[in-house]
């Protein structure tokens, strides 16, 4: 059975959510945040009514950090969140928005480089405010680095928008230590959003030490490695049209078989301690430091309930050692993105 839980206004079984502060300059947020991308994009069709119900259930459970991108569903995700927030108090939610990636009318992503110029900062922000139905965004961040645009220019424009009251905090995404330091010299940075999980431990080498040196928090996406670590994945699973995992190296052939063997070992530990596989994977990330906030990508209330129960799960040193022996650093087969995308990541180069 999963850890004990409380009850939300909708009657869903959920855990009581403590809070953590995102860095020296950032906001107080729930110890688990909700990533809304899959409600609009990249994981196949989603039920819009269920998505709104899941957003409501998360907020009612005490999840105040909602993460999105203006390019998720080409604006659909922001409109979905805006719709959900009409029935909840704006001040109860910390909205994090990424910008910079570009789409075509058929939904395809345009080739890099990302548009994170000062002009784009202001233009994209204007549209996000309207779609979300709000007059400010809590954390606004470039989705990726564009090496042709100095990070100082991007952060300088974000600082102008913060001073004007349109955003409250400046975040970054998928950048390395040098870029972090250059950005922090221009304006306070609340947090870095980056993929971090049992099978994506690269940030531990240089990025997390730099974050702690600079007083910047970490919001970890991909804590279940796109569902791979959920305990619900099988080799026979058929992916819906538009699900980007069909081209993800970790979900291909022998890579998938090897990775599911790791998940099997993790599942045996989870069963022994009375939790689910996903709860153990989430709890492991949360246990890496009070300055780290895992984002879960639940699209349905039942998956949300399972994920949020991870806050009640305490992993002692012996269990952590057992988990890390079962899924050692660097053991995952395949990179987290295909090679062309990996080459664009400042955090990986």
XYZ file of C-alpha atoms in Angstrom:
349
model
C 0.000 0.000 0.000
C 1.196 3.595 -0.649
C 1.991 5.944 2.222
C -0.872 7.499 4.174
C -2.691 10.461 2.662
C -5.136 13.253 3.364
C -8.304 14.258 1.536
C -8.864 17.217 -0.821
C -12.086 19.131 -1.384
C -12.931 16.799 -4.236
C -12.524 13.783 -1.966
C -9.445 12.475 -3.779
C -6.867 10.746 -1.618
C -3.798 12.983 -1.572
C -0.805 13.637 0.644
C -0.399 16.776 2.740
C 2.161 18.874 0.905
C 4.929 20.711 2.804
C 6.717 23.673 1.242
C 10.250 24.528 0.154
C 11.870 27.802 -0.870
C 13.303 28.071 -4.379
C 16.745 29.508 -3.777
C 17.651 32.674 -1.898
C 15.497 34.905 -4.092
C 12.683 32.558 -5.100
C 9.156 31.938 -3.888
C 7.892 29.472 -1.300
C 6.475 26.526 -3.223
C 5.023 23.101 -2.569
C 7.602 20.346 -2.131
C 6.182 18.749 -5.297
C 5.095 20.753 -8.319
C 2.875 19.834 -11.249
C 4.204 19.939 -14.801
C 1.254 20.496 -17.125
C 2.902 19.832 -20.512
C 1.343 16.414 -21.095
C -2.142 17.856 -20.747
C -1.671 19.554 -24.128
C 1.246 18.056 -25.986
C 3.889 15.426 -26.699
C 2.358 12.452 -24.837
C -0.583 11.823 -27.144
C -4.217 12.900 -26.653
C -5.372 14.061 -23.228
C -8.852 14.532 -21.763
C -9.310 18.281 -21.258
C -11.999 17.899 -18.613
C -9.834 15.460 -16.660
C -6.860 17.785 -17.061
C -8.760 20.671 -15.470
C -9.983 18.354 -12.706
C -6.380 17.268 -12.100
C -5.199 20.871 -11.889
C -7.983 21.621 -9.399
C -7.155 18.515 -7.347
C -3.484 19.494 -7.241
C -4.208 23.032 -6.062
C -6.719 21.790 -3.488
C -4.097 19.342 -2.179
C -1.631 22.174 -1.594
C 0.382 21.969 -4.818
C 0.990 25.608 -5.673
C 3.753 25.259 -8.305
C 2.311 24.775 -11.800
C 4.828 24.604 -14.655
C 4.086 25.239 -18.314
C 5.596 26.603 -21.526
C 4.030 28.982 -24.012
C 4.838 26.460 -26.757
C 3.090 23.504 -25.089
C 0.238 22.869 -27.475
C 1.102 26.190 -29.148
C -0.551 28.109 -26.317
C -3.211 25.528 -25.453
C -1.546 24.611 -22.163
C -1.560 28.184 -20.906
C -5.217 28.589 -21.874
C -6.034 25.338 -20.073
C -4.324 26.553 -16.907
C -6.061 29.922 -17.253
C -9.397 28.112 -17.459
C -8.623 26.078 -14.344
C -7.522 29.151 -12.405
C -10.813 30.924 -12.996
C -12.229 28.611 -10.327
C -9.344 29.034 -7.875
C -7.594 31.996 -6.245
C -4.706 33.344 -8.312
C -2.615 33.987 -5.188
C -2.724 30.287 -4.321
C -0.676 29.367 -7.385
C 2.937 29.954 -8.434
C 2.961 29.819 -12.240
C 6.248 28.996 -13.973
C 6.406 29.658 -17.720
C 9.118 28.820 -20.268
C 9.436 30.631 -23.593
C 11.689 30.557 -26.633
C 10.777 27.400 -28.528
C 8.870 27.954 -31.768
C 6.157 25.933 -33.532
C 4.618 25.761 -37.000
C 0.847 25.585 -37.666
C 0.997 21.789 -38.001
C 2.526 21.532 -34.518
C 6.087 20.796 -35.589
C 8.923 22.398 -33.665
C 10.945 24.851 -35.717
C 14.688 24.233 -35.814
C 16.870 25.835 -33.198
C 18.160 28.386 -32.273
C 15.602 29.403 -29.690
C 14.235 32.934 -29.778
C 15.232 34.362 -26.393
C 16.118 37.875 -27.574
C 15.069 40.890 -25.468
C 12.312 41.627 -27.991
C 11.033 38.052 -27.740
C 10.997 38.255 -23.931
C 8.485 41.101 -24.039
C 6.460 39.825 -26.983
C 6.039 36.269 -25.702
C 5.305 37.495 -22.188
C 2.449 39.643 -23.461
C 0.761 36.638 -25.067
C 1.308 34.409 -22.017
C -0.293 36.940 -19.688
C -3.362 37.079 -21.915
C -3.680 33.293 -22.338
C -3.265 32.673 -18.610
C -5.721 35.424 -17.719
C -3.363 37.037 -15.229
C -1.467 40.309 -14.900
C 1.761 38.696 -13.662
C 3.725 35.457 -13.964
C 5.539 34.189 -10.883
C 8.596 32.664 -12.614
C 9.456 33.386 -16.244
C 12.348 31.625 -17.945
C 13.959 30.983 -21.331
C 13.412 27.345 -22.267
C 16.939 26.911 -23.615
C 20.088 28.919 -24.241
C 20.737 30.495 -27.618
C 24.507 30.748 -27.906
C 24.178 33.613 -30.384
C 22.310 35.755 -27.836
C 24.332 36.604 -24.709
C 22.547 35.374 -21.588
C 23.137 38.840 -20.136
C 20.818 40.331 -22.776
C 18.040 37.850 -22.081
C 18.274 38.208 -18.308
C 18.513 41.997 -18.631
C 15.169 42.054 -20.454
C 13.675 39.723 -17.849
C 14.892 42.082 -15.129
C 13.097 44.967 -16.864
C 9.878 42.941 -16.870
C 10.363 42.105 -13.197
C 10.881 45.767 -12.334
C 7.724 46.600 -14.292
C 5.759 44.039 -12.253
C 4.920 41.636 -15.072
C 7.019 38.837 -13.601
C 8.059 38.214 -10.009
C 11.062 35.931 -10.391
C 13.568 35.016 -13.095
C 14.323 31.366 -13.769
C 16.546 29.459 -16.174
C 16.332 26.054 -17.847
C 18.940 23.509 -18.966
C 22.033 25.710 -18.646
C 25.474 24.913 -17.277
C 27.552 26.450 -14.451
C 29.233 29.181 -16.509
C 25.903 30.431 -17.854
C 24.415 30.309 -14.356
C 27.170 32.540 -13.033
C 26.883 35.025 -15.892
C 23.118 35.235 -15.470
C 23.301 35.629 -11.693
C 25.696 38.563 -12.140
C 22.895 40.450 -13.955
C 19.888 39.652 -11.743
C 18.830 37.288 -8.960
C 17.853 33.861 -10.317
C 15.232 31.901 -8.404
C 15.788 28.440 -9.837
C 17.111 26.290 -12.628
C 14.750 23.829 -14.265
C 16.573 20.723 -15.466
C 15.955 17.018 -15.944
C 17.037 15.148 -12.821
C 16.132 11.618 -11.823
C 17.626 8.289 -10.838
C 18.510 7.726 -14.491
C 19.519 11.339 -15.287
C 22.076 12.302 -12.666
C 24.313 14.570 -14.725
C 23.432 17.717 -12.724
C 25.217 16.256 -9.700
C 28.648 16.707 -11.277
C 28.930 20.487 -11.589
C 25.486 22.064 -11.900
C 24.053 21.350 -8.438
C 27.268 22.513 -6.696
C 27.099 25.743 -8.730
C 23.441 26.243 -7.830
C 24.232 25.897 -4.140
C 27.195 28.226 -4.434
C 24.937 30.864 -6.027
C 21.866 30.321 -3.846
C 19.697 29.137 -6.748
C 17.047 26.441 -6.363
C 16.423 23.472 -8.655
C 13.099 22.385 -10.084
C 13.543 18.857 -11.404
C 11.510 17.731 -14.380
C 11.521 14.211 -15.773
C 11.729 12.701 -12.279
C 9.990 9.604 -13.667
C 11.999 9.786 -16.902
C 8.902 10.387 -19.044
C 7.040 7.535 -17.359
C 9.874 5.017 -17.630
C 10.324 4.975 -13.827
C 6.606 4.963 -13.079
C 6.305 1.210 -12.718
C 3.434 1.315 -15.226
C 5.491 0.907 -18.401
C 5.678 -2.385 -20.316
C 7.594 -3.369 -23.484
C 4.264 -4.039 -25.222
C 2.871 -0.559 -24.677
C 1.775 1.102 -27.909
C 2.333 4.846 -28.133
C -0.314 7.183 -29.471
C 0.326 9.404 -32.462
C 2.239 12.487 -31.424
C 3.912 10.834 -28.430
C 7.533 11.972 -28.633
C 8.715 8.928 -26.670
C 8.426 6.973 -29.917
C 11.691 8.693 -30.891
C 13.285 8.840 -27.447
C 16.466 6.712 -27.206
C 15.557 5.319 -23.780
C 12.310 3.838 -25.109
C 13.823 2.022 -28.078
C 14.461 -1.720 -28.469
C 17.324 -3.056 -26.378
C 17.611 0.256 -24.541
C 14.064 -0.099 -23.276
C 14.645 -3.710 -22.233
C 17.762 -2.737 -20.270
C 16.051 0.220 -18.649
C 13.034 -1.814 -17.618
C 15.364 -4.247 -15.860
C 16.541 -1.309 -13.750
C 12.926 -0.366 -13.085
C 12.203 -3.937 -12.045
C 14.923 -3.767 -9.409
C 13.524 -0.449 -8.177
C 10.012 -1.910 -8.061
C 11.159 -4.746 -5.811
C 12.554 -2.241 -3.331
C 9.348 -0.200 -3.498
C 7.202 -3.249 -2.827
C 9.314 -4.200 0.174
C 8.961 -0.763 1.808
C 5.240 -0.484 1.051
C 5.323 2.131 -1.695
C 4.893 2.283 -5.453
C 7.779 2.511 -7.886
C 6.956 6.085 -8.880
C 6.711 7.173 -5.242
C 10.197 5.854 -4.541
C 11.608 7.575 -7.641
C 10.004 10.906 -6.677
C 11.018 10.601 -3.024
C 14.609 9.906 -4.034
C 14.787 13.208 -5.965
C 13.112 15.124 -3.133
C 15.603 13.644 -0.656
C 18.581 15.077 -2.560
C 18.139 18.429 -0.818
C 15.600 20.917 0.489
C 16.566 23.195 -2.405
C 15.225 20.683 -4.958
C 11.557 20.521 -5.987
C 10.418 17.596 -8.157
C 7.840 18.279 -10.880
C 5.432 15.445 -11.633
C 3.647 15.257 -14.971
C 0.365 13.681 -13.893
C -2.439 14.127 -16.417
C -5.085 12.292 -14.373
C -6.231 12.506 -10.776
C -5.339 8.894 -9.972
C -1.754 9.402 -11.131
C -1.612 12.699 -9.228
C -2.779 10.996 -6.044
C -0.110 8.326 -6.397
C 2.638 10.898 -7.023
C 1.703 13.235 -4.186
C 1.795 10.419 -1.667
C 5.576 10.422 -2.173
C 5.837 13.348 0.268
C 4.910 10.967 3.080
C 7.684 8.567 2.139
C 10.938 8.893 4.074
C 13.937 7.064 2.682
C 16.582 6.241 5.272
C 20.272 5.973 4.381
C 20.157 2.204 3.964
C 17.208 2.384 1.552
C 18.842 5.200 -0.434
C 22.007 3.097 -0.743
C 19.927 0.132 -1.878
C 18.109 2.257 -4.474
C 21.353 3.668 -5.854
C 22.873 0.199 -6.043
C 19.845 -1.024 -7.986
C 19.903 1.978 -10.353
C 23.509 3.225 -10.383
C 24.465 6.597 -11.810
C 25.063 6.268 -15.522
C 23.268 2.925 -15.787
C 20.485 4.092 -18.108
C 20.676 2.872 -21.690
C 20.274 5.697 -24.197
C 20.455 9.453 -23.793
C 17.540 11.489 -22.481
C 17.021 13.184 -25.858
C 18.000 12.265 -29.402
C 21.495 13.429 -30.411
C 20.456 16.616 -32.280
C 18.576 17.909 -29.246
C 21.310 16.882 -26.824
C 23.726 19.022 -28.836
C 21.614 22.113 -28.157
C 21.703 21.766 -24.359
C 24.094 24.131 -22.582
C 23.717 21.854 -19.536
C 25.259 18.946 -21.466
C 28.026 20.754 -23.343
